[in-house]
Amino acid sequence: MQIGYASGNLGKSILWASFESFLLFYLVTIAGFSAWLAGGVLAAAMIWDGLADFAVAYGTDRHGRANALAWLVVVGAPLGAIGFWLTFAPFTGHAWPAIVAAILLCRLGYTLCDIGHNTLLVRVATGPRAASLVSGFRLIFSSIGGALVGLAAARLLGMRDATAQREAFGVCAAIASALYLVTLLIAVGATRRLPAPVPVSANAALGETRRPLLRSLWRQPGYALLLGLIAVQAGLLPAFNRALPFFGTAVRGDPAWAGYALAMITLAQSLSLPLWMGASRRLGPPRLLAVAHVLAMTAMASMMLLAFLHDGRWTMFPLALLGTAQAGMNMAIWALLALSVQSQSSSSMRLEALPVGLFLAVLKCASGVGSSIIAALVGGSSAWSNVATGAIALPMVGCIAILALLHCTAASFSVPAPPR
């Protein structure tokens, strides 16, 4: 059941990695968008996606039924798949209104699936150990999806025939859309027998609670801090991934290098996850999060040194270290989310979709802001070397900020210690 549920992350990661790492480069260099237009579209789409996450989650907890999460996925998966394919379909040409409409359709479908699938994590993860285990399984599938995107991008960005390149993008997008649809439906099928909590509306009718939903959510221990952590992590830490094609062009003289770099990062994520899952038996998620960000800082410092020395022989080492760090930080942050939701009152009412939706809203709005920062660097700089510098500096600033937050608020997470 856990593996079937986690398989949904394969399809989701393909879409997410494409948006995060290559869509800006595709829009600017292939679809003919200006950097400002492309950055504005992506930022607006992500912020809209985040706000929609919150609205859908609020409605699901307030009025939803036991099978509401499954229906969100069943409805959203086809919309996301069709929108993603249309974004790269050859017949859209350089008609930017059609591409923008396809991006918005894809984000709408992704929103519905994201709320449904990610909220099911709360039902699948039934304790600290299960939360870390399921988060690890999710990231294994995410790593596979990211590696597929990286290998496909290396091939596509290396093509010199513009017509053949557009057709190849359309074929790959169709395959990715099919994987997105199929894996999410598998995840829904695997979790169909899990019990659902009593809807909030039913408890309200019985007079069990009169507190506004958001007020009860903010009273959960560590949840506000969790939102701050994910805002910094989603806004600044992926800057290197977002700028990979620009970094490859500026430092290596080859945008196709970005595909191999992403494949190396995601391969390191997958291979390191068993180590993180084993470490979670002795260390709680907050400590894992701190260790992961220290590794990320080390990776960025190594990448900066190698770029300064113009030494490409050891480039794969910091990429592998960065992938290892990303695996740890993502596993820890999602485990903290599941445990934060489960730490709610032991009464028969439990908010389920709303805390996940607010978490995703903050994540995606921060991601949209982060993408707009990279787009501003691209549009406002005549040299892509400045973009490469920002791609290294921003994650380091984010790591320092998160480590400071964890140090100053170490007692905020009332997470039970995992058994030894």
Coordinates of C-alpha atoms in Angstrom, one line a residue:
M1 CA 0.0 0.0 0.0
Q2 CA 2.8 2.4 0.9
I3 CA 4.7 1.7 -2.3
G4 CA 1.5 2.0 -4.4
Y5 CA 0.7 5.3 -2.8
A6 CA 4.3 6.6 -3.2
S7 CA 4.3 5.7 -6.9
G8 CA 2.2 8.8 -7.5
N9 CA 5.3 10.8 -6.9
L10 CA 6.8 9.5 -10.1
G11 CA 4.4 11.2 -12.4
K12 CA 4.2 14.3 -10.2
S13 CA 8.0 14.7 -10.1
I14 CA 8.2 14.6 -13.9
L15 CA 5.9 17.6 -14.1
W16 CA 7.5 19.4 -11.2
A17 CA 11.1 18.9 -12.3
S18 CA 10.1 20.1 -15.8
F19 CA 8.6 23.3 -14.5
E20 CA 11.3 23.9 -11.9
S21 CA 14.4 23.1 -14.0
F22 CA 13.7 23.5 -17.7
L23 CA 10.5 25.3 -18.5
L24 CA 11.9 28.8 -18.1
F25 CA 14.8 27.9 -20.4
Y26 CA 12.4 26.3 -22.9
L27 CA 10.1 29.3 -23.0
V28 CA 13.0 31.8 -23.4
T29 CA 15.2 30.0 -25.9
I30 CA 12.8 27.8 -27.8
A31 CA 9.3 29.2 -27.5
G32 CA 10.4 32.7 -28.1
F33 CA 9.2 34.3 -24.8
S34 CA 11.1 37.3 -23.3
A35 CA 12.7 36.5 -20.0
W36 CA 10.4 38.9 -18.2
L37 CA 7.2 37.4 -19.8
A38 CA 8.3 33.8 -19.1
G39 CA 9.3 34.6 -15.5
G40 CA 6.0 36.4 -14.9
V41 CA 3.9 33.6 -16.3
L42 CA 5.7 30.9 -14.3
A43 CA 5.5 33.0 -11.1
A44 CA 1.8 33.8 -11.6
A45 CA 1.1 30.2 -12.3
M46 CA 2.8 29.0 -9.2
I47 CA 1.2 31.6 -7.0
W48 CA -2.2 30.9 -8.4
D49 CA -1.5 27.2 -7.9
G50 CA -0.6 27.8 -4.3
L51 CA -3.7 29.9 -3.5
A52 CA -5.9 27.3 -5.2
D53 CA -4.3 24.6 -3.0
F54 CA -5.4 26.5 0.1
A55 CA -9.0 27.1 -1.2
V56 CA -9.4 23.5 -2.3
A57 CA -8.0 22.2 1.0
Y58 CA -10.3 24.5 3.1
G59 CA -13.3 23.3 1.2
T60 CA -12.3 19.7 1.4
D61 CA -12.0 19.8 5.2
R62 CA -15.1 21.9 5.7
H63 CA -17.5 20.1 3.3
G64 CA -15.5 17.1 2.0
R65 CA -16.5 13.5 2.3
A66 CA -14.5 10.4 3.0
N67 CA -13.7 9.9 -0.7
A68 CA -13.1 13.6 -1.5
L69 CA -9.3 13.2 -1.7
A70 CA -9.6 10.4 -4.3
W71 CA -12.0 12.4 -6.4
L72 CA -9.6 15.3 -6.4
V73 CA -7.0 13.1 -8.0
V74 CA -9.4 11.4 -10.4
V75 CA -10.5 14.8 -11.7
G76 CA -7.2 16.6 -11.6
A77 CA -4.9 13.9 -13.2
P78 CA -6.5 14.2 -16.7
L79 CA -6.4 18.0 -16.6
G80 CA -2.8 18.1 -15.5
A81 CA -1.8 15.5 -18.1
I82 CA -3.6 17.3 -21.0
G83 CA -2.2 20.7 -20.0
F84 CA 1.4 19.5 -19.8
W85 CA 1.2 17.9 -23.2
L86 CA -0.3 21.0 -24.8
T87 CA 2.5 23.2 -23.2
F88 CA 5.1 21.4 -25.4
A89 CA 2.9 20.2 -28.3
P90 CA 4.4 21.3 -31.7
F91 CA 1.2 22.7 -33.0
T92 CA 1.1 25.4 -30.4
G93 CA 4.1 27.0 -32.2
H94 CA 5.1 30.3 -30.8
A95 CA 1.6 31.3 -30.0
W96 CA 2.2 32.4 -26.4
P97 CA -1.5 32.7 -25.4
A98 CA -2.0 29.0 -26.2
I99 CA 1.1 28.0 -24.2
V100 CA 0.1 30.2 -21.3
A101 CA -3.4 28.7 -21.3
A102 CA -1.9 25.2 -21.4
I103 CA 0.4 26.0 -18.4
L104 CA -2.6 27.3 -16.4
L105 CA -4.6 24.2 -17.2
C106 CA -1.7 22.0 -16.2
R107 CA -1.3 23.9 -12.9
L108 CA -5.1 23.6 -12.2
G109 CA -5.0 19.8 -12.6
Y110 CA -1.7 19.6 -10.6
T111 CA -3.4 21.6 -7.7
L112 CA -6.2 19.1 -7.4
C113 CA -3.9 16.1 -7.5
D114 CA -1.4 17.7 -5.1
I115 CA -4.1 18.3 -2.4
G116 CA -5.6 14.8 -2.9
H117 CA -2.3 12.8 -3.1
N118 CA -0.3 14.7 -0.5
T119 CA -3.1 14.7 2.0
L120 CA -3.3 10.9 1.7
L121 CA 0.2 10.9 3.3
V122 CA -1.4 11.7 6.6
R123 CA -3.5 8.5 6.4
V124 CA -0.6 6.4 5.2
A125 CA 2.0 7.6 7.7
T126 CA 0.8 6.4 11.1
G127 CA 3.8 7.3 13.3
P128 CA 7.3 8.8 13.3
R129 CA 8.9 5.7 11.7
A130 CA 6.1 5.2 9.2
A131 CA 6.3 8.9 8.3
S132 CA 10.0 8.7 7.5
L133 CA 9.5 5.4 5.6
V134 CA 6.7 6.6 3.4
S135 CA 8.5 9.9 2.8
G136 CA 11.5 7.9 1.7
F137 CA 9.5 5.8 -0.7
R138 CA 7.9 9.0 -2.1
L139 CA 11.3 10.5 -2.7
I140 CA 12.6 7.3 -4.4
F141 CA 9.9 7.6 -7.0
S142 CA 10.5 11.4 -7.2
S143 CA 14.1 10.7 -7.9
I144 CA 13.3 8.3 -10.7
G145 CA 11.0 10.9 -12.3
G146 CA 13.6 13.6 -12.0
A147 CA 16.2 11.4 -13.5
L148 CA 13.9 10.7 -16.5
V149 CA 13.5 14.4 -17.0
G150 CA 17.2 15.0 -16.8
L151 CA 18.1 12.3 -19.4
A152 CA 15.3 13.5 -21.7
A153 CA 16.4 17.1 -21.4
A154 CA 20.0 16.2 -22.1
R155 CA 18.9 14.6 -25.4
L156 CA 16.4 17.4 -26.3
L157 CA 18.5 20.4 -25.5
G158 CA 21.4 18.9 -27.5
M159 CA 19.4 18.7 -30.7
R160 CA 20.3 21.3 -33.4
D161 CA 17.4 20.9 -35.8
A162 CA 14.7 23.2 -34.4
T163 CA 11.8 21.4 -36.1
A164 CA 12.9 17.9 -34.9
Q165 CA 13.5 19.4 -31.5
R166 CA 9.9 20.7 -31.2
E167 CA 8.5 17.4 -32.3
A168 CA 10.7 15.5 -29.8
F169 CA 9.5 17.8 -27.0
G170 CA 5.9 16.9 -28.0
V171 CA 6.6 13.2 -27.9
C172 CA 8.3 13.3 -24.6
A173 CA 5.5 15.5 -23.1
A174 CA 2.9 12.9 -24.2
I175 CA 4.8 10.1 -22.5
A176 CA 5.3 12.2 -19.4
S177 CA 1.6 13.0 -19.3
A178 CA 0.6 9.3 -19.6
L179 CA 3.0 8.5 -16.7
Y180 CA 1.5 11.3 -14.6
L181 CA -2.1 10.0 -15.2
V182 CA -1.3 6.3 -14.6
T183 CA 0.8 6.6 -11.5
L184 CA -1.7 8.9 -9.7
L185 CA -4.5 6.5 -10.4
I186 CA -2.4 3.7 -9.0
A187 CA -1.9 5.7 -5.9
V188 CA -5.6 6.3 -5.5
G189 CA -6.3 2.6 -5.9
A190 CA -3.7 1.6 -3.4
T191 CA -5.2 3.8 -0.6
R192 CA -8.9 3.3 -1.3
R193 CA -9.4 1.2 1.9
L194 CA -7.7 3.6 4.3
P195 CA -10.1 5.0 7.0
A196 CA -10.9 8.7 6.8
P197 CA -11.3 11.0 9.8
V198 CA -14.7 12.4 10.6
P199 CA -15.3 15.5 8.4
V200 CA -15.2 18.8 10.2
S201 CA -18.7 19.7 9.1
A202 CA -20.1 16.6 10.8
N203 CA -18.5 17.5 14.1
A204 CA -19.6 21.1 13.8
A205 CA -23.2 19.8 13.4
L206 CA -22.8 17.9 16.6
G207 CA -21.6 21.0 18.4
E208 CA -18.1 19.4 19.1
T209 CA -16.2 22.5 17.8
R210 CA -17.0 26.1 17.1
R211 CA -13.4 27.3 16.6
P212 CA -12.5 28.7 13.1
L213 CA -10.4 26.2 11.2
L214 CA -7.4 28.4 10.8
R215 CA -7.3 29.3 14.4
S216 CA -7.3 25.6 15.4
L217 CA -4.6 24.9 12.9
W218 CA -2.3 27.7 14.1
R219 CA -2.4 26.3 17.6
Q220 CA -0.7 23.1 16.5
P221 CA 2.9 22.9 17.9
G222 CA 5.6 23.7 15.4
Y223 CA 3.2 24.3 12.4
A224 CA 4.0 28.0 12.0
L225 CA 7.7 27.3 12.1
L226 CA 7.2 24.5 9.5
L227 CA 5.6 27.0 7.2
G228 CA 8.6 29.4 7.6
L229 CA 11.0 26.5 6.9
I230 CA 9.3 25.5 3.7
A231 CA 9.0 29.1 2.5
V232 CA 12.8 29.5 2.7
Q233 CA 13.5 26.0 1.4
A234 CA 11.2 26.2 -1.6
G235 CA 12.1 29.8 -2.4
L236 CA 15.9 29.8 -2.3
L237 CA 17.3 26.2 -2.1
P238 CA 16.1 25.1 -5.7
A239 CA 17.8 28.1 -7.3
F240 CA 20.6 25.9 -8.6
N241 CA 18.2 23.4 -10.2
R242 CA 16.1 26.3 -11.7
A243 CA 19.2 27.8 -13.3
L244 CA 20.8 24.5 -14.5
P245 CA 20.6 25.2 -18.3
F246 CA 21.8 28.8 -17.8
F247 CA 24.6 27.5 -15.5
G248 CA 25.6 24.9 -18.0
T249 CA 25.8 27.4 -20.8
A250 CA 27.8 30.0 -18.7
V251 CA 30.2 27.6 -17.1
R252 CA 30.4 24.6 -19.4
G253 CA 29.3 26.2 -22.7
D254 CA 26.6 23.5 -23.2
P255 CA 23.0 23.7 -22.1
A256 CA 22.6 19.9 -22.5
W257 CA 25.0 19.5 -19.5
A258 CA 22.0 20.5 -17.4
G259 CA 20.2 17.3 -18.2
Y260 CA 23.1 15.1 -17.1
A261 CA 23.5 17.3 -14.0
L262 CA 19.9 16.8 -13.0
A263 CA 20.2 13.1 -13.6
M264 CA 23.2 12.9 -11.3
I265 CA 21.4 14.9 -8.6
T266 CA 18.3 12.7 -8.7
L267 CA 20.4 9.5 -8.9
A268 CA 22.2 10.6 -5.7
Q269 CA 18.9 11.4 -4.1
S270 CA 17.7 7.9 -4.8
L271 CA 20.9 6.1 -3.7
S272 CA 21.2 8.1 -0.5
L273 CA 17.6 7.6 0.7
P274 CA 18.2 4.3 2.4
L275 CA 20.9 6.0 4.4
W276 CA 18.5 8.8 5.4
M277 CA 15.8 6.3 6.2
G278 CA 18.2 4.4 8.4
A279 CA 19.3 7.6 10.1
S280 CA 15.7 8.5 10.9
R281 CA 15.6 5.6 13.3
R282 CA 18.0 7.4 15.6
L283 CA 17.6 11.1 14.7
G284 CA 14.3 13.0 14.6
P285 CA 13.2 14.9 11.5
P286 CA 14.5 18.3 12.8
R287 CA 18.0 17.0 13.2
L288 CA 17.9 15.3 9.8
L289 CA 16.8 18.6 8.3
A290 CA 19.8 20.4 9.9
V291 CA 22.3 17.8 8.7
A292 CA 20.9 18.0 5.1
H293 CA 21.3 21.7 4.9
V294 CA 24.9 21.5 6.1
L295 CA 25.5 19.1 3.3
A296 CA 23.8 21.4 0.8
M297 CA 26.1 24.3 1.9
T298 CA 29.1 22.1 1.5
A299 CA 27.9 21.1 -2.0
M300 CA 27.4 24.7 -3.1
A301 CA 30.8 25.8 -1.7
S302 CA 32.4 23.0 -3.6
M303 CA 30.6 23.9 -6.8
M304 CA 31.7 27.6 -6.4
L305 CA 35.3 26.5 -5.9
L306 CA 35.3 24.3 -9.0
A307 CA 33.7 26.9 -11.1
F308 CA 36.3 29.5 -10.0
L309 CA 39.1 27.1 -10.8
H310 CA 37.5 26.1 -14.1
D311 CA 38.0 22.5 -13.1
G312 CA 35.2 20.3 -14.5
R313 CA 36.8 16.9 -13.6
W314 CA 35.3 16.8 -10.1
T315 CA 31.9 18.5 -10.9
M316 CA 30.0 15.3 -10.3
F317 CA 31.1 15.3 -6.6
P318 CA 29.2 18.4 -5.6
L319 CA 26.2 17.4 -7.7
A320 CA 26.0 14.1 -5.9
L321 CA 26.4 15.8 -2.6
L322 CA 23.7 18.2 -3.5
G323 CA 21.4 15.4 -4.5
T324 CA 22.1 13.6 -1.2
A325 CA 21.3 16.8 0.7
Q326 CA 18.0 17.4 -1.2
A327 CA 16.9 13.8 -0.4
G328 CA 17.4 14.4 3.3
M329 CA 15.8 17.8 3.5
N330 CA 12.8 16.7 1.5
M331 CA 12.3 13.5 3.5
A332 CA 12.6 15.4 6.8
I333 CA 10.2 18.3 5.9
W334 CA 7.5 16.0 4.7
A335 CA 7.8 13.8 7.7
L336 CA 7.5 16.9 9.9
L337 CA 4.3 17.8 8.0
A338 CA 2.7 14.4 8.6
L339 CA 3.7 14.4 12.3
S340 CA 2.5 18.0 12.8
V341 CA -1.0 17.0 11.4
Q342 CA -1.1 13.9 13.6
S343 CA -0.2 15.9 16.7
Q344 CA -3.6 17.6 16.7
S345 CA -6.1 17.1 19.4
S346 CA -7.1 13.5 20.0
S347 CA -10.8 14.4 19.6
S348 CA -12.8 12.8 16.9
M349 CA -12.2 15.9 14.7
R350 CA -8.9 16.2 12.8
L351 CA -8.1 18.8 10.2
E352 CA -6.5 16.8 7.3
A353 CA -6.5 18.6 4.0
L354 CA -6.2 22.2 5.3
P355 CA -2.8 21.9 6.9
V356 CA -1.4 20.2 3.8
G357 CA -3.1 22.7 1.6
L358 CA -1.7 25.7 3.5
F359 CA 1.8 24.0 3.5
L360 CA 1.6 23.5 -0.3
A361 CA 0.3 27.1 -0.8
V362 CA 3.3 28.5 1.0
L363 CA 5.7 26.1 -0.9
K364 CA 4.3 27.0 -4.3
C365 CA 4.1 30.8 -3.7
A366 CA 7.7 30.7 -2.4
S367 CA 8.7 28.6 -5.5
G368 CA 7.0 31.2 -7.8
V369 CA 9.0 34.0 -6.1
G370 CA 12.2 32.0 -6.5
S371 CA 11.5 31.4 -10.2
S372 CA 10.9 35.1 -10.7
I373 CA 14.2 35.9 -9.1
I374 CA 16.0 33.6 -11.6
A375 CA 14.0 35.1 -14.4
A376 CA 15.0 38.6 -13.3
L377 CA 18.6 37.6 -13.2
V378 CA 18.3 36.3 -16.8
G379 CA 16.4 39.3 -18.1
G380 CA 18.4 42.0 -16.3
S381 CA 21.9 40.6 -17.0
S382 CA 23.8 40.6 -20.2
A383 CA 26.0 37.8 -19.0
W384 CA 24.7 34.5 -17.9
S385 CA 27.7 34.2 -15.6
N386 CA 25.7 36.4 -13.2
V387 CA 22.9 33.9 -13.3
A388 CA 25.3 31.1 -12.4
T389 CA 26.6 33.2 -9.5
G390 CA 23.1 33.7 -8.2
A391 CA 22.3 30.0 -8.6
I392 CA 25.1 29.2 -6.1
A393 CA 24.7 32.2 -3.7
L394 CA 20.9 31.9 -3.2
P395 CA 20.9 28.3 -1.9
M396 CA 23.7 29.1 0.5
V397 CA 21.8 32.0 1.9
G398 CA 18.7 29.8 2.3
C399 CA 20.7 27.1 4.1
I400 CA 22.1 29.7 6.6
A401 CA 18.6 31.0 7.2
I402 CA 17.1 27.5 7.9
L403 CA 19.9 26.5 10.2
A404 CA 19.4 29.7 12.1
L405 CA 15.7 29.1 12.4
L406 CA 16.2 25.5 13.6
H407 CA 18.8 26.7 16.2
C408 CA 16.6 29.4 17.6
T409 CA 13.4 27.4 17.7
A410 CA 14.7 23.9 18.6
A411 CA 11.9 23.3 21.1
S412 CA 9.0 24.2 18.8
F413 CA 8.6 20.8 17.3
S414 CA 6.9 18.5 19.8
V415 CA 7.7 15.4 17.7
P416 CA 7.9 12.1 19.7
A417 CA 11.4 10.6 19.5
P418 CA 11.6 7.6 17.2
P419 CA 12.2 4.3 18.9
R420 CA 15.8 3.1 19.0

